[in-house]
PDB file of C-alpha atoms in Angstrom:
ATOM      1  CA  UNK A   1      -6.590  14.297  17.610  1.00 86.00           C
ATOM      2  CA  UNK A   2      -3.828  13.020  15.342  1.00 86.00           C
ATOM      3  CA  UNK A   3      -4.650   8.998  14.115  1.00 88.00           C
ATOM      4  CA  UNK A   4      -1.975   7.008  12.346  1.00 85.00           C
ATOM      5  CA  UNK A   5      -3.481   4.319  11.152  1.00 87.00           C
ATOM      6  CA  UNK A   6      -0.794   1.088  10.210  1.00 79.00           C
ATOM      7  CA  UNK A   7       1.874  -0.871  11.470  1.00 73.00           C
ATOM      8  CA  UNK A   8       4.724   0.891  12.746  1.00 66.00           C
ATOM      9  CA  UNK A   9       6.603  -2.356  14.068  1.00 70.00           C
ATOM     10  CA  UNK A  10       7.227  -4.546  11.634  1.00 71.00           C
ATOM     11  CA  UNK A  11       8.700  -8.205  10.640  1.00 75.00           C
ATOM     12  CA  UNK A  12      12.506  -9.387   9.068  1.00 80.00           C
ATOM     13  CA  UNK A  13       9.886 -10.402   6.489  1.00 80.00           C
ATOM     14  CA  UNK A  14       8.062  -7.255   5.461  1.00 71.00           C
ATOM     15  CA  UNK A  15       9.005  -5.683   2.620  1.00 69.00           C
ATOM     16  CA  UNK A  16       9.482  -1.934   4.342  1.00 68.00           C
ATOM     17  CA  UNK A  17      11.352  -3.691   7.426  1.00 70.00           C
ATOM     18  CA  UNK A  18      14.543  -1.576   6.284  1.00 74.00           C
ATOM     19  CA  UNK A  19      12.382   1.527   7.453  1.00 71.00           C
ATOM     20  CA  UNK A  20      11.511  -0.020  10.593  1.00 70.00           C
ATOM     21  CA  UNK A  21      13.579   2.658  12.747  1.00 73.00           C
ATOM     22  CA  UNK A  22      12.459   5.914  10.749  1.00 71.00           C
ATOM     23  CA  UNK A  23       8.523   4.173  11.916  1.00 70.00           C
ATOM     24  CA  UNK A  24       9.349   4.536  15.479  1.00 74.00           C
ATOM     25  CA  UNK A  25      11.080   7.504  15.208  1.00 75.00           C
ATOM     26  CA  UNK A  26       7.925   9.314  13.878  1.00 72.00           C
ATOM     27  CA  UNK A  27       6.314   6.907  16.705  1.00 75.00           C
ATOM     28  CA  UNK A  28       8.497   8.495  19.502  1.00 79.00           C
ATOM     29  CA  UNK A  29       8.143  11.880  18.434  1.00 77.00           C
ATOM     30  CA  UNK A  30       4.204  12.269  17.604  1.00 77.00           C
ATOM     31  CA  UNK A  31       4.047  10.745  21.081  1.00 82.00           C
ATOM     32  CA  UNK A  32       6.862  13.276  22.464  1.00 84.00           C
ATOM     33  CA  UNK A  33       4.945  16.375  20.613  1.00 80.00           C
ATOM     34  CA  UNK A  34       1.534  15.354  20.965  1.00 83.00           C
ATOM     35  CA  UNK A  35       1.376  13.413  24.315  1.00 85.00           C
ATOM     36  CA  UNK A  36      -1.987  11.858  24.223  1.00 86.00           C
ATOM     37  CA  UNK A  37      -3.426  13.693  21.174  1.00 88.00           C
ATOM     38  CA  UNK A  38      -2.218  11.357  18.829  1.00 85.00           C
ATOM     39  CA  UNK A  39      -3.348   7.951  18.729  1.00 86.00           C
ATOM     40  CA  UNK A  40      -1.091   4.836  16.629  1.00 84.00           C
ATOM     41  CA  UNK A  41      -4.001   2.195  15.755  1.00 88.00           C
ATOM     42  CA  UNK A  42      -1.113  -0.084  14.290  1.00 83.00           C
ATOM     43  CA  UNK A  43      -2.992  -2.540  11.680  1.00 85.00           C
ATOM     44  CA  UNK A  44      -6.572  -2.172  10.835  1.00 91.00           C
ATOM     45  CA  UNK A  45      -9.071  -3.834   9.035  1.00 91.00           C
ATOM     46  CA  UNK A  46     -11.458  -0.983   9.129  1.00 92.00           C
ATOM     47  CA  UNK A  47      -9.748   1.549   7.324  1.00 89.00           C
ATOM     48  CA  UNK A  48     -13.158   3.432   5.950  1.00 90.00           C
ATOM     49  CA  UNK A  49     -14.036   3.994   9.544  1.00 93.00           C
ATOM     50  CA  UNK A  50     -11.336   6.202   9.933  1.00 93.00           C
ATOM     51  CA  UNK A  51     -11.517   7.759   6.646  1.00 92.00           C
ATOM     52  CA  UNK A  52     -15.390   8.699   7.308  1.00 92.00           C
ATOM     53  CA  UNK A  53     -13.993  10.341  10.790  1.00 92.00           C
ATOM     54  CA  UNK A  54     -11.232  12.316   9.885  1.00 93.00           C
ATOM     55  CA  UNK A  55     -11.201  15.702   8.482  1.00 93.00           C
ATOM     56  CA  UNK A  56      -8.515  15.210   6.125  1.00 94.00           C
ATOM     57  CA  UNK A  57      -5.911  12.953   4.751  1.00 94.00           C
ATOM     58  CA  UNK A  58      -2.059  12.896   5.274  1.00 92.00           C
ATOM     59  CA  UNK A  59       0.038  10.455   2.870  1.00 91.00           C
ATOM     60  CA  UNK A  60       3.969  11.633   4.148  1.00 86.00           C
ATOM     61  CA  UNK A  61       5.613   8.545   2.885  1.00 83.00           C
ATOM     62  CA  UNK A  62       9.122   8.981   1.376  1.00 79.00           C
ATOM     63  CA  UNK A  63       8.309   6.163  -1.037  1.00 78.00           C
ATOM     64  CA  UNK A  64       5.191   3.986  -2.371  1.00 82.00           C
ATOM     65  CA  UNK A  65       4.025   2.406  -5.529  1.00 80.00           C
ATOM     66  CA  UNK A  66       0.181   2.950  -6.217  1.00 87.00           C
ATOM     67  CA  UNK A  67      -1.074   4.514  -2.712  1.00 90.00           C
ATOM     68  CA  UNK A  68      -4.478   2.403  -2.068  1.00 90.00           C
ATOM     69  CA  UNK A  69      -5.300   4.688   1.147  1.00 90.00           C
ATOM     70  CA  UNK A  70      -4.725   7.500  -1.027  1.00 95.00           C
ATOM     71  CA  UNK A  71      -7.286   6.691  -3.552  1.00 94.00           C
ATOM     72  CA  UNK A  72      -9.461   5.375  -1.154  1.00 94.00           C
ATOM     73  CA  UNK A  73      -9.399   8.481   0.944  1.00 95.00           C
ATOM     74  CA  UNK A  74     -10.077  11.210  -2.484  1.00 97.00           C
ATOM     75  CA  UNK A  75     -12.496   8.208  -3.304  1.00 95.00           C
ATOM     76  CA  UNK A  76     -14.022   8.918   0.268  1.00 95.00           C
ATOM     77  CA  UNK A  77     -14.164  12.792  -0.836  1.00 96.00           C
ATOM     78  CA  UNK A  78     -11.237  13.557   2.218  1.00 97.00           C
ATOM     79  CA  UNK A  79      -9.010  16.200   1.320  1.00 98.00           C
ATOM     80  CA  UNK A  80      -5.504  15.051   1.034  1.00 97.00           C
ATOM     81  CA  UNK A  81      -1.489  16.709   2.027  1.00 96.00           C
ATOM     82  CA  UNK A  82       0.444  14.250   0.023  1.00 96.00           C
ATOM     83  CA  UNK A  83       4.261  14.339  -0.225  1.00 94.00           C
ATOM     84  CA  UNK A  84       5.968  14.676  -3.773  1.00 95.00           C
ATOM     85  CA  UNK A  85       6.027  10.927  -4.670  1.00 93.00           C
ATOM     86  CA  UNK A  86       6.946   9.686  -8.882  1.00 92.00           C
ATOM     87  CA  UNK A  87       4.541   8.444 -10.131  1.00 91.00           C
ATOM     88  CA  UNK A  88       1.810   9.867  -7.933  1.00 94.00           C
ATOM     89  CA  UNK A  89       2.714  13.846  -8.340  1.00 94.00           C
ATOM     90  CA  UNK A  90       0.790  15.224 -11.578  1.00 94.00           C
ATOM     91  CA  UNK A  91      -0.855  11.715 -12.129  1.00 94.00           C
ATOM     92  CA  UNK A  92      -2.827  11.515  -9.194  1.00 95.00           C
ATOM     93  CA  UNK A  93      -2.601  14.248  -7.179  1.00 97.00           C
ATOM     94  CA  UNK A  94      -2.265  17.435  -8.909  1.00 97.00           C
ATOM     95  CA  UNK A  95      -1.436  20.623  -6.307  1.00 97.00           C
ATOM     96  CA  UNK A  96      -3.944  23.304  -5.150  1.00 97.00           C
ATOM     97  CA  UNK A  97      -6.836  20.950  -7.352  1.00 98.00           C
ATOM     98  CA  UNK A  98      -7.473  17.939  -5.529  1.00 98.00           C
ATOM     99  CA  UNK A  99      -4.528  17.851  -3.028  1.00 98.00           C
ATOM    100  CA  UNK A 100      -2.020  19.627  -1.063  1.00 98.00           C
ATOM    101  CA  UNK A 101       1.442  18.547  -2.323  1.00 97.00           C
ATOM    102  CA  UNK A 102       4.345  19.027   0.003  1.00 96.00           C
ATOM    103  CA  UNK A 103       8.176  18.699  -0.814  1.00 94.00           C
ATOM    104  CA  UNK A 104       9.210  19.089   3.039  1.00 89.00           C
ATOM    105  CA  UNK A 105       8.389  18.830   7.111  1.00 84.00           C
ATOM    106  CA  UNK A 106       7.959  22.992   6.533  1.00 89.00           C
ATOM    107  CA  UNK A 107       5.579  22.247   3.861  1.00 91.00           C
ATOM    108  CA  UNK A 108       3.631  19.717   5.967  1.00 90.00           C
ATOM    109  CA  UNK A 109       3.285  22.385   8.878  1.00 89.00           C
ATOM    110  CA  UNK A 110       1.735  25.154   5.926  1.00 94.00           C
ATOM    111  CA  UNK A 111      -0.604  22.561   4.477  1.00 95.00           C
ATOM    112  CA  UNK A 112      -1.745  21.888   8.015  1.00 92.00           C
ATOM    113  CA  UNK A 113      -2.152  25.003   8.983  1.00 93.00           C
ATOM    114  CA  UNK A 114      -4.443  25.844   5.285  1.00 96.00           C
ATOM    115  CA  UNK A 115      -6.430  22.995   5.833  1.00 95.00           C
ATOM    116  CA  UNK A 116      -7.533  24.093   9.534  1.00 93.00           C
ATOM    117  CA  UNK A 117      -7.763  27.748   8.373  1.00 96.00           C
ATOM    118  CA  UNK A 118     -10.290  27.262   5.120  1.00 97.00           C
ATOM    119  CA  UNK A 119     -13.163  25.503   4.699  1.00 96.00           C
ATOM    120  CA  UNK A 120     -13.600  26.383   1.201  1.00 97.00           C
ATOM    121  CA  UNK A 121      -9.871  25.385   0.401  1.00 98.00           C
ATOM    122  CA  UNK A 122     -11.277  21.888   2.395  1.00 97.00           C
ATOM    123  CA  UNK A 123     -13.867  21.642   0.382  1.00 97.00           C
ATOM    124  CA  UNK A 124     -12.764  22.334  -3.017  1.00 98.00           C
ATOM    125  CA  UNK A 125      -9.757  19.657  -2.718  1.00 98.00           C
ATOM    126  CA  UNK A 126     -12.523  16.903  -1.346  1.00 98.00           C
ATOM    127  CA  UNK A 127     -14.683  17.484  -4.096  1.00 98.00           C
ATOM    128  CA  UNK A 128     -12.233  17.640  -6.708  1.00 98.00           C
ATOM    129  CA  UNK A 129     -10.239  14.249  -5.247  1.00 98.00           C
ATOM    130  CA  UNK A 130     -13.512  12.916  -5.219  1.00 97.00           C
ATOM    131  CA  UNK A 131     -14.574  13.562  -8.761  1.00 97.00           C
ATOM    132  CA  UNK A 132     -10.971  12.562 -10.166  1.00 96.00           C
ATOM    133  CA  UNK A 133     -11.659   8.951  -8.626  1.00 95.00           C
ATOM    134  CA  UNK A 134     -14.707   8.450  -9.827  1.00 93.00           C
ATOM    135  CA  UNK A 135     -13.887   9.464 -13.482  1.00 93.00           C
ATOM    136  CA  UNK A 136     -10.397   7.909 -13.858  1.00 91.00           C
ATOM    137  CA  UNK A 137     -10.415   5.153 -11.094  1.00 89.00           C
ATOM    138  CA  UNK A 138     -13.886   3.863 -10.657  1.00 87.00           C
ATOM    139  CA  UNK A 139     -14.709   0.075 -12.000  1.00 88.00           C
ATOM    140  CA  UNK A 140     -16.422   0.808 -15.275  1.00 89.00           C
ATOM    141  CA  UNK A 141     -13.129   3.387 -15.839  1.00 87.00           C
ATOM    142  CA  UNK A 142     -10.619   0.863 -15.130  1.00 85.00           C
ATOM    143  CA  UNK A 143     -12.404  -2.066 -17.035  1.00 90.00           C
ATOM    144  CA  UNK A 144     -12.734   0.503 -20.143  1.00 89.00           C
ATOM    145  CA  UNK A 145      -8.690   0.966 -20.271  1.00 84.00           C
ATOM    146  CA  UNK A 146      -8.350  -3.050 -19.775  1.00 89.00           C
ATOM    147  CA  UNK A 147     -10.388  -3.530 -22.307  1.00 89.00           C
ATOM    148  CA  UNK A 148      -9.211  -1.150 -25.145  1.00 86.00           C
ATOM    149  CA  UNK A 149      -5.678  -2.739 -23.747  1.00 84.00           C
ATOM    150  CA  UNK A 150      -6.668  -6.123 -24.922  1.00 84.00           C
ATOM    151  CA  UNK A 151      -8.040  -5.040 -27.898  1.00 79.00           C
ATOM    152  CA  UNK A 152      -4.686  -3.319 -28.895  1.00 80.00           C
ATOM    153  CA  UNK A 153      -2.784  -6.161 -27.963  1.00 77.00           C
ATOM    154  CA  UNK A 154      -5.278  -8.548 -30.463  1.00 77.00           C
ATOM    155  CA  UNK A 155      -4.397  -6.133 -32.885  1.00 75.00           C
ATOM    156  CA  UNK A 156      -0.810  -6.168 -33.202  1.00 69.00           C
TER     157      UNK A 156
END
């Protein structure tokens, strides 16, 4: 079973409302490929749920500024196929370590296809996204670099 998990129809006032049509299309298609195999929750407030189910983590956006669900789902130890995204390539996700990064549709079939195949492969990216959250992302982490932020700033 296939779960996409957000809103695919969207408001004039939200802020990805100019990628609207390239939503449904990926809509129309999982439907047309998968039939009833894939299942479009549209907004959620229970995200975690769906991270604890799922076997792994797919993040194919063609843009995004700091990807929440993805931290939340190498936080939740998931492994993760993550498209080539500034800012997130070699800062977060760092290929073949604690992610599969893909450039392409091609590249989202292989990484599909590896994840399935090898449990080891499954487990080494969970454990490794799960490790890189908790040492550069968890609270006492991110209050450490605030902190020795301010303190530069007082400095100058």
């Amino acid at each position: 079973l296939y779960v996409v998990v957000g809103d695919y129809t969207l408001d004039s006032s939200h802020y990805l409302y100019g990628s609207q049509s390239e939503m449904l299309d990926i809509y129309n298609k999982g439907k047309e490929l998968l039939g009833n195999n894939v299942l479009f929750t549209g907004g959620v407030n229970n995200t975690s749920d769906y991270l604890k189910a799922a076997d792994f983590f797919i993040l194919n956006s063609s843009k995004e500024g700091m990807p929440n669900v993805l931290l939340e789902s190498m936080a939740s130890g998931l492994p993760s196929i993550v498209k080539r995204l500034p800012g997130v390539d070699n800062y977060i996700t760092f290929h073949n370590d604690n992610a599969l990064v893909i450039d392409n549709m091609e590249g989202l079939d292989t990484a599909i296809s590896d994840l399935l195949r090898d449990g080891e492969l499954r487990s080494k990216l969970g454990k490794n996204a799960r490790d890189f959250i908790v040492k550069d992302y968890s609270l006492a982490s991110v209050a450490s670099l605030i902190e020795k932020e301010l303190l530069w700033k007082k400095s100058i």
